[in-house]
Tab-separated table of C-alpha atoms in Angstrom:
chain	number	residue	atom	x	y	z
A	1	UNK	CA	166.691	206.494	253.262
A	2	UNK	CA	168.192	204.880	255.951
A	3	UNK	CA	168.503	208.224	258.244
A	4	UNK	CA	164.642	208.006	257.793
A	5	UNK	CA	164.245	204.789	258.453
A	6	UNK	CA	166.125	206.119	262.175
A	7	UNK	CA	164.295	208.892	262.432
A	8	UNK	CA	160.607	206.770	262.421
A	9	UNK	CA	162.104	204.394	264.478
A	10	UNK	CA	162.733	207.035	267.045
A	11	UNK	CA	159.448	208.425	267.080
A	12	UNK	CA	157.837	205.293	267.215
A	13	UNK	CA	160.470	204.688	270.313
A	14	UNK	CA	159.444	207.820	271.822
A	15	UNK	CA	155.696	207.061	270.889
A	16	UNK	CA	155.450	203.273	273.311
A	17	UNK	CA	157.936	205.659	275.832
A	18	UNK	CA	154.972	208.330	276.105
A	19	UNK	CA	151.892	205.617	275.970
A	20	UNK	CA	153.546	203.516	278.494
A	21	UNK	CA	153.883	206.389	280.896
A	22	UNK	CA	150.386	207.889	280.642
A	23	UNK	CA	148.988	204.298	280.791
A	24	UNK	CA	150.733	203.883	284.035
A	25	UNK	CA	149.521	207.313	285.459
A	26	UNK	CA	145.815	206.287	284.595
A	27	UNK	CA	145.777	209.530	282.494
A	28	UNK	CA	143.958	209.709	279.162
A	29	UNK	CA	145.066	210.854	276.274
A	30	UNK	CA	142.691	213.756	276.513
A	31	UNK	CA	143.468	214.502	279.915
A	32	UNK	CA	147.038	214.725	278.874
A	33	UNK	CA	147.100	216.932	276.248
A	34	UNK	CA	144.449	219.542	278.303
A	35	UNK	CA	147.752	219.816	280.806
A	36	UNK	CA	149.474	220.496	277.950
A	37	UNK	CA	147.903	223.140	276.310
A	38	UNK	CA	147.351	221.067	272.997
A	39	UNK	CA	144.648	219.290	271.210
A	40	UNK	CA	143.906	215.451	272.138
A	41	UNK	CA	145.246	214.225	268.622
A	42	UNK	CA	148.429	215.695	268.623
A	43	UNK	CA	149.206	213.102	271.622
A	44	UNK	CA	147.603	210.832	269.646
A	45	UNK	CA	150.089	211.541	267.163
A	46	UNK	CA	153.455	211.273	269.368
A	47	UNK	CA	152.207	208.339	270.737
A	48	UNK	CA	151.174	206.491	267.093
A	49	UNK	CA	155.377	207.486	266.710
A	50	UNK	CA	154.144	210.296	263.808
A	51	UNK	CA	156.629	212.412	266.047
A	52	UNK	CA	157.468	215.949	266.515
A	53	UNK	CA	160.537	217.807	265.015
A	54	UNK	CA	159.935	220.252	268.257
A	55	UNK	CA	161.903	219.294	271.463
A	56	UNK	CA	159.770	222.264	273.630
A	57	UNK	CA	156.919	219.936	273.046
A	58	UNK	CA	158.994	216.577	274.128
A	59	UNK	CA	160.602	218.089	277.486
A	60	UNK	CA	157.211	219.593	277.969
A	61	UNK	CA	155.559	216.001	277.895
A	62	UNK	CA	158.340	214.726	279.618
A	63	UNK	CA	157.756	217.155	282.383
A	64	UNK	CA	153.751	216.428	282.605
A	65	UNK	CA	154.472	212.788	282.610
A	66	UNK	CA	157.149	212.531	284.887
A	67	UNK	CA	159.277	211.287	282.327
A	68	UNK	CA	163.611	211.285	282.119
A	69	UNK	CA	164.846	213.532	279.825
A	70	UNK	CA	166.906	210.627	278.446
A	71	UNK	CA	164.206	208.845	277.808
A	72	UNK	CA	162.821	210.529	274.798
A	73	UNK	CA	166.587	211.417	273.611
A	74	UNK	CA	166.808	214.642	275.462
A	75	UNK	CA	169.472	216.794	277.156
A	76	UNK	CA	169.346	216.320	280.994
A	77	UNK	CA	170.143	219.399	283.441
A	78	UNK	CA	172.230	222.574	282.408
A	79	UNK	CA	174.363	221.058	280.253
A	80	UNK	CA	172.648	221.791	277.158
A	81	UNK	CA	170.195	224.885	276.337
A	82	UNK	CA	166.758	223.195	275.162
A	83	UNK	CA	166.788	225.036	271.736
A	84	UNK	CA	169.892	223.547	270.571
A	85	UNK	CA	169.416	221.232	268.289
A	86	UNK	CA	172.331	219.668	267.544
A	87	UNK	CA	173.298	218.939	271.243
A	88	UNK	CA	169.665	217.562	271.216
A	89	UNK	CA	170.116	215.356	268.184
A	90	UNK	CA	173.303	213.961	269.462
A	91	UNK	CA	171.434	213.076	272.590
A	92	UNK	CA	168.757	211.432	270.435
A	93	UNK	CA	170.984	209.539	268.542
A	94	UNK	CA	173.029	208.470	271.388
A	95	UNK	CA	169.877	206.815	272.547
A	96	UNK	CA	168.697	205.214	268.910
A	97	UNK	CA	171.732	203.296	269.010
A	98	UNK	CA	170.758	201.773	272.043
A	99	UNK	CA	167.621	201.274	271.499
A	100	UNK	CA	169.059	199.513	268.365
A	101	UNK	CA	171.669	197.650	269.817
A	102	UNK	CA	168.458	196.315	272.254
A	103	UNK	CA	166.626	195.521	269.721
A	104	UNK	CA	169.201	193.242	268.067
A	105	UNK	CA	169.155	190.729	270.781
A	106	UNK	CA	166.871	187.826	270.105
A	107	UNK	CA	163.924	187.187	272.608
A	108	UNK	CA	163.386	184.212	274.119
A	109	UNK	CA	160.034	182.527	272.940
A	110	UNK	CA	157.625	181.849	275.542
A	111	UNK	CA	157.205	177.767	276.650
A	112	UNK	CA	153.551	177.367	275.056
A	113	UNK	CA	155.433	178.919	271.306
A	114	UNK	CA	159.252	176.956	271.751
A	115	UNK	CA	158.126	174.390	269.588
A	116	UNK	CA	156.136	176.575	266.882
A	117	UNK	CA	159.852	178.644	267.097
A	118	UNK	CA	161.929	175.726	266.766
A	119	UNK	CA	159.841	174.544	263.462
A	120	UNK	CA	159.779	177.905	262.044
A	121	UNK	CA	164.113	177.295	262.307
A	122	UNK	CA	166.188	175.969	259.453
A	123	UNK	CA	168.368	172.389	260.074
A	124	UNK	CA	166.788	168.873	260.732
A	125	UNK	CA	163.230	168.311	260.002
A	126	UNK	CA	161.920	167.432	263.451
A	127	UNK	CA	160.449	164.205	264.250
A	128	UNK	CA	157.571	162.919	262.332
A	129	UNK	CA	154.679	162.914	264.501
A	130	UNK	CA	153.310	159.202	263.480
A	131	UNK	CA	149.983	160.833	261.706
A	132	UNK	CA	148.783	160.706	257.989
A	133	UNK	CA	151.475	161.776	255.529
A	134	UNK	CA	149.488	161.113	252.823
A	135	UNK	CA	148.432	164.629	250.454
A	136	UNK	CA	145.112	163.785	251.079
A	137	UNK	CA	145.593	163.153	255.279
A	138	UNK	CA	147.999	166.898	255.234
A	139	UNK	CA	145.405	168.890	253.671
A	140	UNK	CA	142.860	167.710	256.033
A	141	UNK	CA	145.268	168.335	258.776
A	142	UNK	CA	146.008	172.089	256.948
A	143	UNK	CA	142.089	172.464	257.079
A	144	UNK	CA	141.932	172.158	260.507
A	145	UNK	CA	144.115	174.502	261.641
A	146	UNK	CA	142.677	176.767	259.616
A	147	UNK	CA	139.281	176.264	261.231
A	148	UNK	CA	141.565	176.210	264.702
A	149	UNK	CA	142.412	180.037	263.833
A	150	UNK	CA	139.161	180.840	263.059
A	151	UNK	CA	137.700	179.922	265.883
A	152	UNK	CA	140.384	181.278	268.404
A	153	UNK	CA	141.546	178.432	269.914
A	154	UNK	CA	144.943	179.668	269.902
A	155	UNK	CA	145.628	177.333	272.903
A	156	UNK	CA	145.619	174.253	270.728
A	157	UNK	CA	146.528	175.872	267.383
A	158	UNK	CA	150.117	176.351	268.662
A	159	UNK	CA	150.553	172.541	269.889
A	160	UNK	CA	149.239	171.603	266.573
A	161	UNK	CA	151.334	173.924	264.132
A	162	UNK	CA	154.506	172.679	265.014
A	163	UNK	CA	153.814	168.825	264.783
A	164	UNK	CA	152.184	169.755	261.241
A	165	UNK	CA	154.695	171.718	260.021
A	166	UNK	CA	157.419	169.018	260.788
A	167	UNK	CA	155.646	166.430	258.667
A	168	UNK	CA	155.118	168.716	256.052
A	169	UNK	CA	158.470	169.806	255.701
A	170	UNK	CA	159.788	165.961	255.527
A	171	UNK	CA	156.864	165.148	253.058
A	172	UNK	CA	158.042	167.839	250.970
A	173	UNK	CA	161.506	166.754	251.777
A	174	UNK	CA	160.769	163.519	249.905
A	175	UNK	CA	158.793	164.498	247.056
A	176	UNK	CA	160.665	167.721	245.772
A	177	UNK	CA	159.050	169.745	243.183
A	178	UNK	CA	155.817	169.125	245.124
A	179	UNK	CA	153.382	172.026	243.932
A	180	UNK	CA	150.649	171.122	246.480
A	181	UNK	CA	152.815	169.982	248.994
A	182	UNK	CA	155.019	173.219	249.029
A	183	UNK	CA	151.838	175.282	249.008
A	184	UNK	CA	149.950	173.466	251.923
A	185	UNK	CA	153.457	173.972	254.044
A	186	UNK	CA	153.344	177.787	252.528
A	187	UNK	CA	149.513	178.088	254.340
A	188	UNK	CA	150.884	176.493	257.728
A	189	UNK	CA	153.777	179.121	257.730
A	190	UNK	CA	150.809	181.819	256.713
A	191	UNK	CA	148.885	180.597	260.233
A	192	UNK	CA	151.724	180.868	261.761
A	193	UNK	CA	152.574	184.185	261.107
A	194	UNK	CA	148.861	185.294	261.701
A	195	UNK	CA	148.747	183.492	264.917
A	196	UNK	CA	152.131	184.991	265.929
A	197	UNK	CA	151.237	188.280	265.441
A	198	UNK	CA	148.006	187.748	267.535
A	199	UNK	CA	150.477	186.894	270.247
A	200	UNK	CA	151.980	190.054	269.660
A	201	UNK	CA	155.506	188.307	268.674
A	202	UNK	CA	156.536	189.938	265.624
A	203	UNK	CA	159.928	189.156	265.435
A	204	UNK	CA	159.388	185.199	265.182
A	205	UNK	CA	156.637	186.308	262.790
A	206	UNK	CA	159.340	187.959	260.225
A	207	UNK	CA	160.792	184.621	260.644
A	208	UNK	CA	157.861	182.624	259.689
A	209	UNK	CA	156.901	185.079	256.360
A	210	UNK	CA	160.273	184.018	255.194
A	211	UNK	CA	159.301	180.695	255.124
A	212	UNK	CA	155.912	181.457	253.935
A	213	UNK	CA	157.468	183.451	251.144
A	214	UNK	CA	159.839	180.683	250.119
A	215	UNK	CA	157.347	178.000	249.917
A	216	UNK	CA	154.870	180.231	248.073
A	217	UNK	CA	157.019	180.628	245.632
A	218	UNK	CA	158.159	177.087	245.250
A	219	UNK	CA	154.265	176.229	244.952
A	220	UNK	CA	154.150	178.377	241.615
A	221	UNK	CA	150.865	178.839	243.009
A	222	UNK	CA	149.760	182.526	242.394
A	223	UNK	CA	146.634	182.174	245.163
A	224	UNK	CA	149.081	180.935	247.538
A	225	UNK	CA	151.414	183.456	246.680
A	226	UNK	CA	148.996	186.423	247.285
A	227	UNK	CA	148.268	184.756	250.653
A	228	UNK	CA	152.198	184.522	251.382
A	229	UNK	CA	151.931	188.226	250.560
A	230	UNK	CA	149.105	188.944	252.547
A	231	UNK	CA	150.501	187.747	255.820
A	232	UNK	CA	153.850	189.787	254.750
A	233	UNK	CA	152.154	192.942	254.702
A	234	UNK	CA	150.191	192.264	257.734
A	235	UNK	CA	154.117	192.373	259.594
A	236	UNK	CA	154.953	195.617	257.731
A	237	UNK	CA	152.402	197.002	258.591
A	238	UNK	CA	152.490	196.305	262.394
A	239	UNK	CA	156.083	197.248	262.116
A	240	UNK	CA	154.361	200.801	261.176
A	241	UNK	CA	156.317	200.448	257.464
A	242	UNK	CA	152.787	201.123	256.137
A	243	UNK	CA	153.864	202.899	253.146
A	244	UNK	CA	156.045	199.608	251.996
A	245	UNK	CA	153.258	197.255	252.642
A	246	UNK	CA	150.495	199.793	250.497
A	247	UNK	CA	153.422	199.369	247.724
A	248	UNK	CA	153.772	195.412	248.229
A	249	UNK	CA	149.817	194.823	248.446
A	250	UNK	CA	149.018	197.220	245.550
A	251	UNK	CA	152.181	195.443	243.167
A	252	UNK	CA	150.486	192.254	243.754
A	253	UNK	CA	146.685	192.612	243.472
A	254	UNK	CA	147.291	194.533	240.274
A	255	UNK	CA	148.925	191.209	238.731
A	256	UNK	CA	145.251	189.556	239.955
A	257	UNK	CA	142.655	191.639	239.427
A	258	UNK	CA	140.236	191.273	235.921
A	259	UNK	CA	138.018	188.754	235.032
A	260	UNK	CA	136.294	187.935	238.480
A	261	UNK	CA	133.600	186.274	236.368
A	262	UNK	CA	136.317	183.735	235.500
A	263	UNK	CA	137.684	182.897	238.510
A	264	UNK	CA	137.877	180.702	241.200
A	265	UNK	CA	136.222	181.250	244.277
A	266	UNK	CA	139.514	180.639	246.386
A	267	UNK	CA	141.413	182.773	243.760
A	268	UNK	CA	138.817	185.569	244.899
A	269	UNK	CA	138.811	184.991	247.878
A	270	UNK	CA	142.826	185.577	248.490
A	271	UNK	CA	142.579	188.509	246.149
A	272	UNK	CA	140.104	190.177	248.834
A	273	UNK	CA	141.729	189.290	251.666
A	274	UNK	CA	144.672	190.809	250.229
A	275	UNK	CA	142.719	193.788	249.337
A	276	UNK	CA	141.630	193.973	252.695
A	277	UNK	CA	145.083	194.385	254.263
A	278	UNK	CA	146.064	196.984	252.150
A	279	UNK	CA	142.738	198.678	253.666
A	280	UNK	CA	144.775	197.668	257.036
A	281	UNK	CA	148.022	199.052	255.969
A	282	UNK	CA	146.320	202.437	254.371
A	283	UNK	CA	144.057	203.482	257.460
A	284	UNK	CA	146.836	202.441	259.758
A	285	UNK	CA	149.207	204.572	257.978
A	286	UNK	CA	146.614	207.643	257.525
A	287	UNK	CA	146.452	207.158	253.659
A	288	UNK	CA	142.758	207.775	253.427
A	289	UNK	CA	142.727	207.899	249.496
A	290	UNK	CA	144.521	204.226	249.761
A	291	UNK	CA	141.894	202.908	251.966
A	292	UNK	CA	139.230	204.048	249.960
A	293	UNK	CA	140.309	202.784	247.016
A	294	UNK	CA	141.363	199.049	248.338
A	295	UNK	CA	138.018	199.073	250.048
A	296	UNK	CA	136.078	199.761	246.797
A	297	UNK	CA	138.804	197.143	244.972
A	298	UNK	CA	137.543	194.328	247.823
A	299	UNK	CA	134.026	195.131	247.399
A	300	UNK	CA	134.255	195.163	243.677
A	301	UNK	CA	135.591	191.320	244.314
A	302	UNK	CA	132.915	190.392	247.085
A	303	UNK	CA	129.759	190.989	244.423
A	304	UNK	CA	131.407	187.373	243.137
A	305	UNK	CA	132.242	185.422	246.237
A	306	UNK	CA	131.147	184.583	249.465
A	307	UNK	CA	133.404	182.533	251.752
A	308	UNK	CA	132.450	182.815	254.787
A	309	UNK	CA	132.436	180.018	257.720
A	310	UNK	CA	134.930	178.740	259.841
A	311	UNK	CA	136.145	175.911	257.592
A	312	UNK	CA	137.119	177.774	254.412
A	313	UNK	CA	140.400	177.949	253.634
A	314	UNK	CA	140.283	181.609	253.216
A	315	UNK	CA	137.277	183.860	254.665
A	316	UNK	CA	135.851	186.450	252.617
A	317	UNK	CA	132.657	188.059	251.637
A	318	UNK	CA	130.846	191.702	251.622
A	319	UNK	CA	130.351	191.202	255.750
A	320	UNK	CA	134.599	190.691	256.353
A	321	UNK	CA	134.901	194.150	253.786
A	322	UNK	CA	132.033	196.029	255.810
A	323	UNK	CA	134.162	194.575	258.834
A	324	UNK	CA	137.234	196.287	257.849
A	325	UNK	CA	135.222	199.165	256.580
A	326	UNK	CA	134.766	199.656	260.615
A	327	UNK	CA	138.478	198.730	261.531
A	328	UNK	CA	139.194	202.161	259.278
A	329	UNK	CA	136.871	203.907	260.495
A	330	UNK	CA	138.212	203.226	264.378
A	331	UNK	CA	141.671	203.907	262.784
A	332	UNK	CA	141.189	207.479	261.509
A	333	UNK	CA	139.770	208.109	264.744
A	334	UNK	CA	136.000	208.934	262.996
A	335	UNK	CA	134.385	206.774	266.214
A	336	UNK	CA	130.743	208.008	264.617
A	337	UNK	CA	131.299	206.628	261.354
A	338	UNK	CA	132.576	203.238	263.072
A	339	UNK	CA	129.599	202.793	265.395
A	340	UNK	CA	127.142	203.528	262.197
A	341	UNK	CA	128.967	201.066	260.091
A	342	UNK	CA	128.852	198.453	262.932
A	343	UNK	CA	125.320	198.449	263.920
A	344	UNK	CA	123.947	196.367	260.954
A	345	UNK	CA	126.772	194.285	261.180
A	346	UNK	CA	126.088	193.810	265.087
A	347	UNK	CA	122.243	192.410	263.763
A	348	UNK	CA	124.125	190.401	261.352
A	349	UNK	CA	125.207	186.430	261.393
A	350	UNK	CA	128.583	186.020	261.823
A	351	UNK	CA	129.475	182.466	261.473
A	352	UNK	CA	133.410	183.052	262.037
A	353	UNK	CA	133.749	183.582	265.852
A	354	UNK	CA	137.455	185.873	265.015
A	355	UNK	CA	135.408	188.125	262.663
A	356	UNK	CA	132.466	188.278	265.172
A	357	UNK	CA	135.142	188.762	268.283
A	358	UNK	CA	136.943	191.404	265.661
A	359	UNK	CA	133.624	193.489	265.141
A	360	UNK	CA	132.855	193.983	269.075
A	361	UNK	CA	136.589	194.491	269.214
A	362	UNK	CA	136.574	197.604	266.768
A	363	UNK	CA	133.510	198.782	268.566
A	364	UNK	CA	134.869	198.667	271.734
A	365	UNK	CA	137.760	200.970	270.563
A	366	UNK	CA	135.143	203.718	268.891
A	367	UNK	CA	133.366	203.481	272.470
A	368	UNK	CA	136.457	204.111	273.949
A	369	UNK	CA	137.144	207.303	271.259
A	370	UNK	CA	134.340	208.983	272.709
A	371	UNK	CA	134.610	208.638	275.817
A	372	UNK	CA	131.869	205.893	276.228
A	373	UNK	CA	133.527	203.667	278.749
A	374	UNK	CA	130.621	201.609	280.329
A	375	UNK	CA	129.774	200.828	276.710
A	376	UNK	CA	133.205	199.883	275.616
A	377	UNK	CA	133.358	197.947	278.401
A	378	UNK	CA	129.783	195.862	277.402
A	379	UNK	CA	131.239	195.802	273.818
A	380	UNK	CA	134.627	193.602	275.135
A	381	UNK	CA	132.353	191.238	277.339
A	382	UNK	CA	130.245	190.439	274.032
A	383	UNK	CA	133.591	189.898	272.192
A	384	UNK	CA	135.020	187.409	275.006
A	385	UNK	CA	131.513	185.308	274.909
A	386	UNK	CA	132.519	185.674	270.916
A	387	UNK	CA	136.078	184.201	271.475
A	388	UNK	CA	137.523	183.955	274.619
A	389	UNK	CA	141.335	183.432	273.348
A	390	UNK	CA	141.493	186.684	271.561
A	391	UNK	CA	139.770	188.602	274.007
A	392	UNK	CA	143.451	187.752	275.745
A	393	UNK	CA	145.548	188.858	272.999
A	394	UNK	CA	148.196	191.821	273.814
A	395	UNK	CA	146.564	194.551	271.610
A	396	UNK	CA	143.244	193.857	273.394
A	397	UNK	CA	144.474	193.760	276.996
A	398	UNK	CA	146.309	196.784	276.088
A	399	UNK	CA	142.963	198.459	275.200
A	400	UNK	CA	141.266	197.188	278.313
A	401	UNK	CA	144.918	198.784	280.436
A	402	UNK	CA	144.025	202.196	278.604
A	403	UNK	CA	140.265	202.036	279.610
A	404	UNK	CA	140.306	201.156	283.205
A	405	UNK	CA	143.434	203.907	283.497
A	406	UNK	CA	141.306	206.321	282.046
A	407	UNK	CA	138.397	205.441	284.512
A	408	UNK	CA	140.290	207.253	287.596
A	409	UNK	CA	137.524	207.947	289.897
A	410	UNK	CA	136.949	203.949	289.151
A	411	UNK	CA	133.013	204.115	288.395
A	412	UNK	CA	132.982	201.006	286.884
A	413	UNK	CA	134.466	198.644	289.088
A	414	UNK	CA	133.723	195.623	286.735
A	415	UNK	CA	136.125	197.362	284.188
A	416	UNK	CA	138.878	197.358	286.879
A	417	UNK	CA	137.869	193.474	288.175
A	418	UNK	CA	138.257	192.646	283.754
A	419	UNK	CA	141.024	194.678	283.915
A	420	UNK	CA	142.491	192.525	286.572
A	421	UNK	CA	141.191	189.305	285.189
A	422	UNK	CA	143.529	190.034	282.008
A	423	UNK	CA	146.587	190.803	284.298
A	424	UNK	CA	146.857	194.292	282.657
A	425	UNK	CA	147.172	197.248	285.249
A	426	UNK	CA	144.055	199.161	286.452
């Protein structure tokens, strides 16, 4: 298990290695793999980190892309023959050490997240910050960073957070046992981790499912529980440890499922949501079957609730499972399917500006699958007058990076002026 565990982390290695280096060359992934000799999705593949066992193919990439042998765990110069695979293995795990040994060494959290990091820390409670401490005052206070998240306004989300979190903890501090009080700090360690992840910071975000996790289950709350869960196979599953997260999600909806007639709207409503990251986790991970099958799970659950505006504590309803139904669709690489599914949604109200910024998000990416750049391009600008903040998000500007290098006789010069707006290269 665990020489598998190095071997994915390799390829993933070897995947950002590759991206990173066609990115910079303003090469497409298409454009790449016709110098190649190979078919666009087996680049696709290496770069996703699905890897090759092959090494021809690997110094062959590293010759069309300019990139050091040593790089991608390969013999350099004479010294080794390229079809000998254990000099080439030695090489490669010569280089997963170091990549490990990188990788081991904390980060330092940007200024606008050191106080969101220092309240996701164990020790002293910081200092109370003077507002209502009363259950009634923290839920409200819960409630509106919820809403904050929803809307994108990341900006004041992560002042907020921290100050929140602090009196939670020393409210829960002096009323142990607290049910409610240990779930409402569970959901502030849940926004944390989603608006970490936004941020593209997953390491601080492994630290703040721990807390979620540990809160949850102090709750004894099995809704906040599944939402503890949710967010905790949102990080596997950017971590590419999709198979553990399918396992994790389909463990715990299996305890919730039955009876929807029964239940509470917020119970369904997690129990969806949870669905729908397994659909994440699945399509991410290529499982096709598993995305099916959470999809049809989640829409099963939507025929009996409908949660869906910016102030509900947790938004679902048949528009956020059509949304994802897209998101899978853009995944698997079926761009056609993804623009067909999106078009009623794009006549639909939205009244959650992340979902609505999410769905011009996904279509941008199916644009860019085909080749549709001007489109793509129209699709991103609709998303930014949806939600500015996310529009700025790393995953995004790294679409935007991969459009405009893609666009290399630059006929659309207000791709490369967006491009530059978002300080990614063009």
């Amino acid at each position: 298990m665990a020489q598998m565990a190095d071997a994915q982390s390799e390829a993933r290695r070897i995947g950002e290695v590759i991206r990173q280096a066609r990115v910079l060359q303003r090469r497409s992934q298409a454009q790449v793999a016709d110098a190649l000799g190979y078919h666009q999705s087996k680049v696709s593949r290496l770069e996703a980190g699905r890897g090759t066992g092959d090494v021809r193919v690997l110094r062959e990439i590293a010759r069309v892309l300019d990139i050091p042998l040593q790089t991608l765990g390969l013999a350099a110069g004479s010294e080794a023959r390229p079809t000998d695979p254990e000099t080439e293995d030695m090489h490669r795990r010569t280089f997963l050490a170091a990549g490990i040994a990188a990788m081991a060494t904390p980060a330092t959290p940007a200024t606008a997240q050191h106080a969101l990091v220092q309240a996701l820390l164990p020790g002293p409670t910081p200092d109370p910050t003077g507002q209502s401490m009363d259950p009634a005052g923290l839920r409200g206070r819960v409630t509106t960073v919820r809403r904050l998240f929803c809307t994108c306004d990341y900006a004041e989300l992560v002042r907020t957070l921290p100050g929140l979190i602090g009196d939670l903890r020393e409210a829960v501090g002096a009323s142990p046992g607290s049910a409610d009080l240990s779930g409402l700090l569970a959901t502030a360690y849940q926004t944390s981790v989603s608006l970490l992840l936004k941020q593209g910071d997953h390491g601080n975000a492994w630290l703040a499912v721990g807390r979620a996790m540990a809160e949850a289950e102090r709750s004894g709350d099995p809704v906040v529980l599944a939402s503890s869960v949710r967010v905790h196979a949102h990080v596997l599953a950017r971590e590419k440890h999709t198979g553990q997260a399918i396992t994790l999600v389909r463990h715990t909806a299996d305890q919730l499922t039955g009876a929807y007639d029964q239940r509470s709207p917020r119970y369904l409503a997690a129990l969806g949501l949870l669905l729908l990251r397994g659909v994440t986790a699945a399509s991410s991970g290529g499982n096709r079957t598993a995305s099916q099958e959470f999809l049809a799970e989640a829409k099963e659950v939507a025929r009996f609730v409908a949660l869906d505006r910016p102030d509900a504590w947790a938004n679902f309803s048949l528009t956020n499972v059509a949304l994802h139904e897209v998101s899978a669709a853009v995944a698997f690489g079926d761009a056609g399917i993804a623009l067909q599914a999106a078009r009623p949604l794009m006549r639909r109200h939205i009244p959650v500006p992340e979902r609505r910024a999410a769905l011009w998000v996904e279509t941008a990416r199916a644009y860019s699958q085909q080749g549709r750049l001007a489109d793509g391009y129209q699709a991103l600008r609709i998303a930014e007058s949806c939600a500015a903040q996310d529009i700025r998000r790393p995953a995004v500007r790294e679409l935007v990076a991969d459009m405009a290098a893609r666009d290399r006789r630059r006929t659309l010069p207000e791709l490369h002026h967006f491009s530059r707006q978002l300080g990614v290269p063009a």
